[in-house]
Amino acid sequence: MRDLLMAVLHHLLVFALFGVLAAELMALRRDIDKAALKRLAAVDLGYGVLAGLVLVVGFSRAIYAAKGWAYYEHNLFFWAKLAAFALMGALSSYPTRCFMRWRKQQATPNEREIATVRRMLWLQLGLFAVVLACAAAMARGYGEFS
């Protein structure tokens, strides 16, 4: 039962993370005002919290759930999934810094800044697809190495 509960929680967190990332992308528009920037910064904080929870629950699952660490430590797709997730995290630091700066300066960002941040969000969504593909391959036993 613990394995099922951890899997469900992990999947719910992952889909929530996707939803928050998509919400950020949809909320960031050329004509964004200061109130919307404040909300966007709060949503971005939620994105960071969810990402941390995904890691905690994911590693707990890898260590304590049915398959155990021995299954994951020798799987190429597991490590590729982690690398893609880490790259998502690295890319997310730029939008986060921008949201914080814009909010602190009480300034409306220019179109070039918004376009750059939107590109970073799209790249994260693209990497999200890589994470899901790696998870599907890993769950089916592909990628095992000695």
Coordinates of N, CA and C in Angstrom, one line a residue:
M1 N 0.8 -1.2 0.0 CA 0.0 0.0 0.0 C 0.9 1.3 0.0
R2 N 2.0 1.2 0.7 CA 2.9 2.4 0.8 C 3.4 2.7 -0.6
D3 N 3.7 1.7 -1.4 CA 4.2 1.9 -2.8 C 3.1 2.7 -3.6
L4 N 1.9 2.3 -3.5 CA 0.8 2.9 -4.2 C 0.6 4.3 -3.8
L5 N 0.6 4.6 -2.5 CA 0.4 5.9 -2.0 C 1.5 6.9 -2.4
M6 N 2.7 6.4 -2.4 CA 3.9 7.2 -2.8 C 3.8 7.5 -4.3
A7 N 3.4 6.5 -5.1 CA 3.3 6.7 -6.5 C 2.2 7.7 -6.8
V8 N 1.0 7.6 -6.2 CA 0.0 8.5 -6.4 C 0.4 10.0 -6.0
L9 N 1.0 10.1 -4.9 CA 1.4 11.4 -4.4 C 2.5 12.0 -5.4
H10 N 3.4 11.2 -5.8 CA 4.4 11.6 -6.8 C 3.8 12.1 -8.1
H11 N 2.9 11.3 -8.6 CA 2.2 11.7 -9.9 C 1.4 13.0 -9.7
L12 N 0.7 13.1 -8.6 CA -0.1 14.3 -8.4 C 0.8 15.5 -8.3
L13 N 1.9 15.4 -7.6 CA 2.8 16.5 -7.5 C 3.4 16.9 -8.9
V14 N 3.8 15.9 -9.7 CA 4.3 16.1 -11.0 C 3.3 16.8 -11.9
F15 N 2.1 16.4 -11.9 CA 1.1 17.1 -12.7 C 0.7 18.5 -12.2
A16 N 0.8 18.7 -10.9 CA 0.6 20.0 -10.3 C 1.8 20.9 -10.8
L17 N 3.0 20.4 -10.8 CA 4.1 21.1 -11.2 C 3.9 21.6 -12.7
F18 N 3.5 20.7 -13.5 CA 3.2 21.0 -14.9 C 2.2 22.1 -15.0
G19 N 1.1 22.0 -14.2 CA 0.0 23.0 -14.3 C 0.5 24.4 -13.9
V20 N 1.3 24.4 -12.8 CA 1.9 25.7 -12.4 C 2.8 26.3 -13.4
L21 N 3.6 25.5 -14.0 CA 4.5 26.0 -15.1 C 3.7 26.5 -16.3
A22 N 2.7 25.8 -16.7 CA 1.8 26.2 -17.8 C 1.1 27.5 -17.4
A23 N 0.7 27.6 -16.1 CA 0.0 28.8 -15.6 C 0.9 30.0 -15.7
E24 N 2.2 29.8 -15.3 CA 3.2 30.9 -15.4 C 3.3 31.4 -16.9
L25 N 3.4 30.5 -17.8 CA 3.6 30.8 -19.2 C 2.3 31.6 -19.7
M26 N 1.2 31.2 -19.3 CA -0.1 31.8 -19.8 C -0.2 33.2 -19.1
A27 N 0.2 33.4 -17.9 CA 0.0 34.6 -17.2 C 1.0 35.7 -17.6
L28 N 2.2 35.3 -18.2 CA 3.2 36.3 -18.5 C 2.9 36.8 -19.9
R29 N 2.4 38.0 -20.0 CA 2.0 38.6 -21.3 C 2.6 40.0 -21.4
R30 N 2.6 40.5 -22.6 CA 3.2 41.8 -22.8 C 2.6 42.9 -22.0
D31 N 1.3 42.9 -21.8 CA 0.6 43.9 -21.1 C 0.4 43.7 -19.6
I32 N 1.3 42.9 -19.0 CA 1.2 42.5 -17.6 C 1.3 43.8 -16.7
D33 N 0.5 43.8 -15.7 CA 0.5 45.0 -14.8 C 1.2 44.5 -13.5
K34 N 1.4 45.5 -12.6 CA 2.1 45.2 -11.3 C 1.4 44.2 -10.4
A35 N 0.0 44.2 -10.4 CA -0.7 43.3 -9.6 C -0.5 41.9 -10.1
A36 N -0.6 41.7 -11.4 CA -0.4 40.4 -12.1 C 1.0 39.9 -11.8
L37 N 2.0 40.8 -11.8 CA 3.4 40.4 -11.5 C 3.5 39.9 -10.1
K38 N 2.8 40.5 -9.2 CA 2.8 40.1 -7.8 C 2.3 38.6 -7.7
R39 N 1.2 38.4 -8.4 CA 0.6 37.1 -8.4 C 1.5 36.1 -9.1
L40 N 2.1 36.5 -10.2 CA 3.1 35.6 -10.9 C 4.2 35.2 -10.0
A41 N 4.8 36.1 -9.2 CA 5.9 35.8 -8.3 C 5.4 34.8 -7.3
A42 N 4.1 34.9 -6.8 CA 3.6 33.9 -5.8 C 3.5 32.6 -6.5
V43 N 3.0 32.5 -7.7 CA 2.9 31.3 -8.5 C 4.2 30.6 -8.7
D44 N 5.2 31.5 -9.0 CA 6.6 31.0 -9.1 C 7.1 30.4 -7.9
L45 N 6.8 31.0 -6.7 CA 7.2 30.4 -5.4 C 6.6 29.0 -5.3
G46 N 5.3 28.9 -5.6 CA 4.7 27.6 -5.6 C 5.3 26.6 -6.5
Y47 N 5.8 27.0 -7.6 CA 6.5 26.2 -8.6 C 7.8 25.6 -7.9
G48 N 8.5 26.5 -7.2 CA 9.7 26.0 -6.5 C 9.4 25.0 -5.4
V49 N 8.4 25.3 -4.6 CA 8.0 24.4 -3.5 C 7.5 23.0 -4.1
L50 N 6.7 23.1 -5.2 CA 6.3 21.8 -5.8 C 7.5 21.0 -6.3
A51 N 8.5 21.7 -6.9 CA 9.6 21.0 -7.5 C 10.4 20.3 -6.3
G52 N 10.5 21.0 -5.2 CA 11.2 20.4 -4.1 C 10.5 19.2 -3.6
L53 N 9.1 19.3 -3.5 CA 8.3 18.1 -3.0 C 8.4 17.0 -4.0
V54 N 8.5 17.3 -5.3 CA 8.6 16.2 -6.3 C 9.9 15.5 -6.1
L55 N 11.0 16.2 -5.8 CA 12.3 15.5 -5.5 C 12.2 14.7 -4.2
V56 N 11.7 15.2 -3.2 CA 11.6 14.5 -1.9 C 10.8 13.3 -2.0
V57 N 9.6 13.4 -2.6 CA 8.7 12.2 -2.7 C 9.3 11.2 -3.8
G58 N 9.9 11.7 -4.8 CA 10.5 10.9 -5.8 C 11.7 10.1 -5.3
F59 N 12.6 10.7 -4.6 CA 13.7 10.0 -4.0 C 13.2 9.0 -2.9
S60 N 12.2 9.4 -2.1 CA 11.7 8.5 -1.1 C 11.1 7.3 -1.8
R61 N 10.4 7.5 -2.9 CA 9.9 6.4 -3.6 C 10.9 5.5 -4.2
A62 N 12.0 6.1 -4.7 CA 13.1 5.3 -5.3 C 13.8 4.5 -4.2
I63 N 13.9 5.0 -3.0 CA 14.6 4.3 -1.9 C 13.7 3.3 -1.2
Y64 N 12.5 3.8 -0.8 CA 11.6 3.0 0.1 C 10.5 2.2 -0.5
A65 N 10.2 2.5 -1.8 CA 9.0 1.8 -2.4 C 9.4 0.4 -2.9
A66 N 8.5 -0.2 -3.6 CA 8.6 -1.6 -4.0 C 9.9 -1.9 -4.8
K67 N 10.3 -1.1 -5.7 CA 11.5 -1.5 -6.6 C 12.8 -1.3 -5.8
G68 N 12.9 -0.3 -5.0 CA 14.1 0.0 -4.2 C 15.2 0.6 -5.0
W69 N 16.1 1.2 -4.3 CA 17.2 1.9 -4.9 C 18.0 1.1 -5.9
A70 N 18.2 -0.2 -5.7 CA 19.0 -1.1 -6.5 C 18.4 -1.1 -8.0
Y71 N 17.1 -0.9 -8.1 CA 16.5 -0.9 -9.4 C 16.9 0.4 -10.1
Y72 N 16.8 1.5 -9.4 CA 17.0 2.9 -10.0 C 18.5 3.2 -10.2
E73 N 19.3 2.8 -9.3 CA 20.7 3.3 -9.5 C 21.4 2.8 -10.7
H74 N 20.9 1.7 -11.3 CA 21.5 1.1 -12.5 C 20.6 1.4 -13.7
N75 N 19.9 2.5 -13.8 CA 19.0 2.7 -14.9 C 19.4 4.1 -15.6
L76 N 19.7 4.0 -16.8 CA 20.1 5.2 -17.6 C 19.0 6.2 -17.7
F77 N 17.7 5.7 -17.8 CA 16.6 6.6 -17.9 C 16.3 7.3 -16.6
F78 N 16.6 6.7 -15.5 CA 16.5 7.4 -14.2 C 17.4 8.6 -14.1
W79 N 18.6 8.3 -14.5 CA 19.6 9.4 -14.4 C 19.4 10.5 -15.5
A80 N 18.9 10.1 -16.6 CA 18.5 11.1 -17.7 C 17.3 11.9 -17.2
K81 N 16.4 11.3 -16.5 CA 15.2 12.0 -16.0 C 15.7 13.0 -14.9
L82 N 16.6 12.6 -14.0 CA 17.1 13.5 -13.0 C 17.9 14.7 -13.7
A83 N 18.6 14.4 -14.7 CA 19.4 15.4 -15.4 C 18.5 16.4 -16.0
A84 N 17.4 15.9 -16.7 CA 16.4 16.8 -17.3 C 15.7 17.7 -16.3
F85 N 15.4 17.1 -15.1 CA 14.7 17.8 -14.1 C 15.7 18.8 -13.5
A86 N 16.9 18.5 -13.3 CA 17.9 19.5 -12.8 C 18.1 20.6 -13.8
L87 N 18.1 20.3 -15.1 CA 18.2 21.4 -16.1 C 17.0 22.3 -16.0
M88 N 15.8 21.7 -15.8 CA 14.6 22.5 -15.6 C 14.8 23.5 -14.4
G89 N 15.3 22.9 -13.4 CA 15.5 23.8 -12.2 C 16.5 24.9 -12.5
A90 N 17.6 24.6 -13.2 CA 18.6 25.6 -13.5 C 17.9 26.7 -14.4
L91 N 17.1 26.3 -15.4 CA 16.5 27.2 -16.3 C 15.4 28.1 -15.5
S92 N 14.8 27.5 -14.5 CA 13.8 28.2 -13.8 C 14.4 29.3 -12.9
S93 N 15.7 29.3 -12.7 CA 16.3 30.4 -11.9 C 16.2 31.7 -12.6
Y94 N 16.3 31.8 -13.9 CA 16.2 33.0 -14.6 C 14.9 33.7 -14.5
P95 N 13.8 33.0 -14.8 CA 12.5 33.6 -14.6 C 12.2 34.1 -13.1
T96 N 12.7 33.2 -12.2 CA 12.5 33.6 -10.8 C 13.2 34.9 -10.4
R97 N 14.4 35.0 -10.9 CA 15.2 36.2 -10.6 C 14.5 37.4 -11.3
C98 N 14.0 37.3 -12.5 CA 13.3 38.3 -13.2 C 12.1 38.8 -12.4
F99 N 11.3 37.8 -12.0 CA 10.0 38.1 -11.3 C 10.3 38.9 -10.0
M100 N 11.4 38.4 -9.3 CA 11.8 39.1 -8.1 C 12.2 40.5 -8.4
R101 N 13.1 40.7 -9.4 CA 13.6 42.0 -9.7 C 12.4 43.0 -10.2
W102 N 11.6 42.5 -11.0 CA 10.4 43.3 -11.5 C 9.6 43.7 -10.3
R103 N 9.3 42.8 -9.4 CA 8.4 43.1 -8.3 C 9.1 44.1 -7.4
K104 N 10.4 43.9 -7.1 CA 11.1 44.8 -6.2 C 11.2 46.2 -6.8
Q105 N 11.5 46.3 -8.1 CA 11.6 47.6 -8.8 C 10.2 48.3 -9.0
Q106 N 9.2 47.5 -8.8 CA 7.8 48.0 -9.1 C 7.7 48.5 -10.6
A107 N 8.4 47.8 -11.4 CA 8.5 48.2 -12.8 C 7.8 47.2 -13.7
T108 N 7.3 47.6 -14.8 CA 6.7 46.7 -15.8 C 7.8 46.3 -16.7
P109 N 8.0 45.0 -17.0 CA 9.1 44.6 -17.8 C 8.9 45.0 -19.3
N110 N 10.0 45.1 -20.0 CA 9.8 45.4 -21.4 C 9.6 44.1 -22.2
E111 N 9.2 44.3 -23.5 CA 8.8 43.1 -24.3 C 10.0 42.1 -24.5
R112 N 11.2 42.6 -24.6 CA 12.3 41.7 -24.8 C 12.5 40.8 -23.6
E113 N 12.4 41.4 -22.4 CA 12.6 40.7 -21.1 C 11.5 39.6 -21.0
I114 N 10.3 40.0 -21.3 CA 9.1 39.1 -21.3 C 9.4 37.9 -22.3
A115 N 9.8 38.2 -23.5 CA 10.0 37.2 -24.5 C 11.1 36.2 -24.0
T116 N 12.2 36.7 -23.4 CA 13.3 35.9 -22.9 C 12.7 34.9 -21.8
V117 N 12.0 35.5 -20.9 CA 11.4 34.7 -19.8 C 10.5 33.6 -20.4
R118 N 9.6 34.0 -21.3 CA 8.7 33.1 -21.9 C 9.5 31.9 -22.6
R119 N 10.6 32.2 -23.3 CA 11.4 31.2 -23.9 C 11.9 30.2 -22.9
M120 N 12.4 30.7 -21.7 CA 12.8 29.9 -20.6 C 11.7 28.9 -20.1
L121 N 10.5 29.5 -20.0 CA 9.4 28.7 -19.6 C 9.0 27.6 -20.6
W122 N 9.1 28.0 -21.9 CA 8.9 27.0 -23.0 C 9.9 25.9 -22.9
L123 N 11.2 26.2 -22.7 CA 12.2 25.2 -22.6 C 12.0 24.3 -21.5
Q124 N 11.5 24.8 -20.4 CA 11.2 24.0 -19.2 C 10.1 23.0 -19.6
L125 N 9.1 23.5 -20.3 CA 8.0 22.6 -20.7 C 8.5 21.5 -21.6
G126 N 9.4 21.9 -22.5 CA 10.0 20.9 -23.4 C 10.7 19.8 -22.6
L127 N 11.5 20.2 -21.6 CA 12.2 19.3 -20.8 C 11.3 18.4 -19.9
F128 N 10.1 19.0 -19.6 CA 9.1 18.2 -18.9 C 8.7 17.0 -19.7
A129 N 8.6 17.2 -21.0 CA 8.2 16.0 -21.9 C 9.4 15.0 -21.8
V130 N 10.6 15.4 -21.8 CA 11.7 14.5 -21.7 C 11.6 13.7 -20.4
V131 N 11.3 14.4 -19.3 CA 11.2 13.8 -18.0 C 10.1 12.7 -18.0
L132 N 9.0 13.0 -18.6 CA 7.9 12.0 -18.7 C 8.3 10.8 -19.6
A133 N 8.9 11.1 -20.7 CA 9.4 10.0 -21.6 C 10.4 9.1 -20.9
C134 N 11.3 9.7 -20.1 CA 12.3 8.9 -19.4 C 11.6 8.1 -18.3
A135 N 10.6 8.7 -17.6 CA 9.9 8.0 -16.6 C 9.1 6.8 -17.2
A136 N 8.5 7.0 -18.3 CA 7.8 5.9 -19.0 C 8.7 4.7 -19.4
A137 N 9.9 5.1 -19.9 CA 10.8 4.1 -20.4 C 11.4 3.3 -19.1
M138 N 11.7 4.1 -18.1 CA 12.3 3.5 -16.9 C 11.3 2.5 -16.2
A139 N 10.0 2.9 -16.2 CA 9.0 2.1 -15.5 C 8.8 0.8 -16.3
R140 N 9.1 0.7 -17.5 CA 9.0 -0.5 -18.3 C 10.3 -1.3 -18.4
G141 N 11.3 -0.9 -17.6 CA 12.5 -1.7 -17.6 C 13.6 -1.4 -18.6
Y142 N 13.3 -0.3 -19.4 CA 14.4 0.0 -20.3 C 15.5 0.8 -19.6
G143 N 16.7 0.7 -20.1 CA 17.8 1.5 -19.7 C 18.7 0.9 -18.6
E144 N 18.4 -0.3 -18.3 CA 19.2 -0.9 -17.2 C 20.7 -1.2 -17.6
F145 N 21.6 -0.8 -16.8 CA 23.0 -1.1 -17.1 C 23.6 -1.6 -15.8
S146 N 24.8 -2.2 -16.0 CA 25.5 -2.8 -14.8 C 26.6 -1.9 -14.3

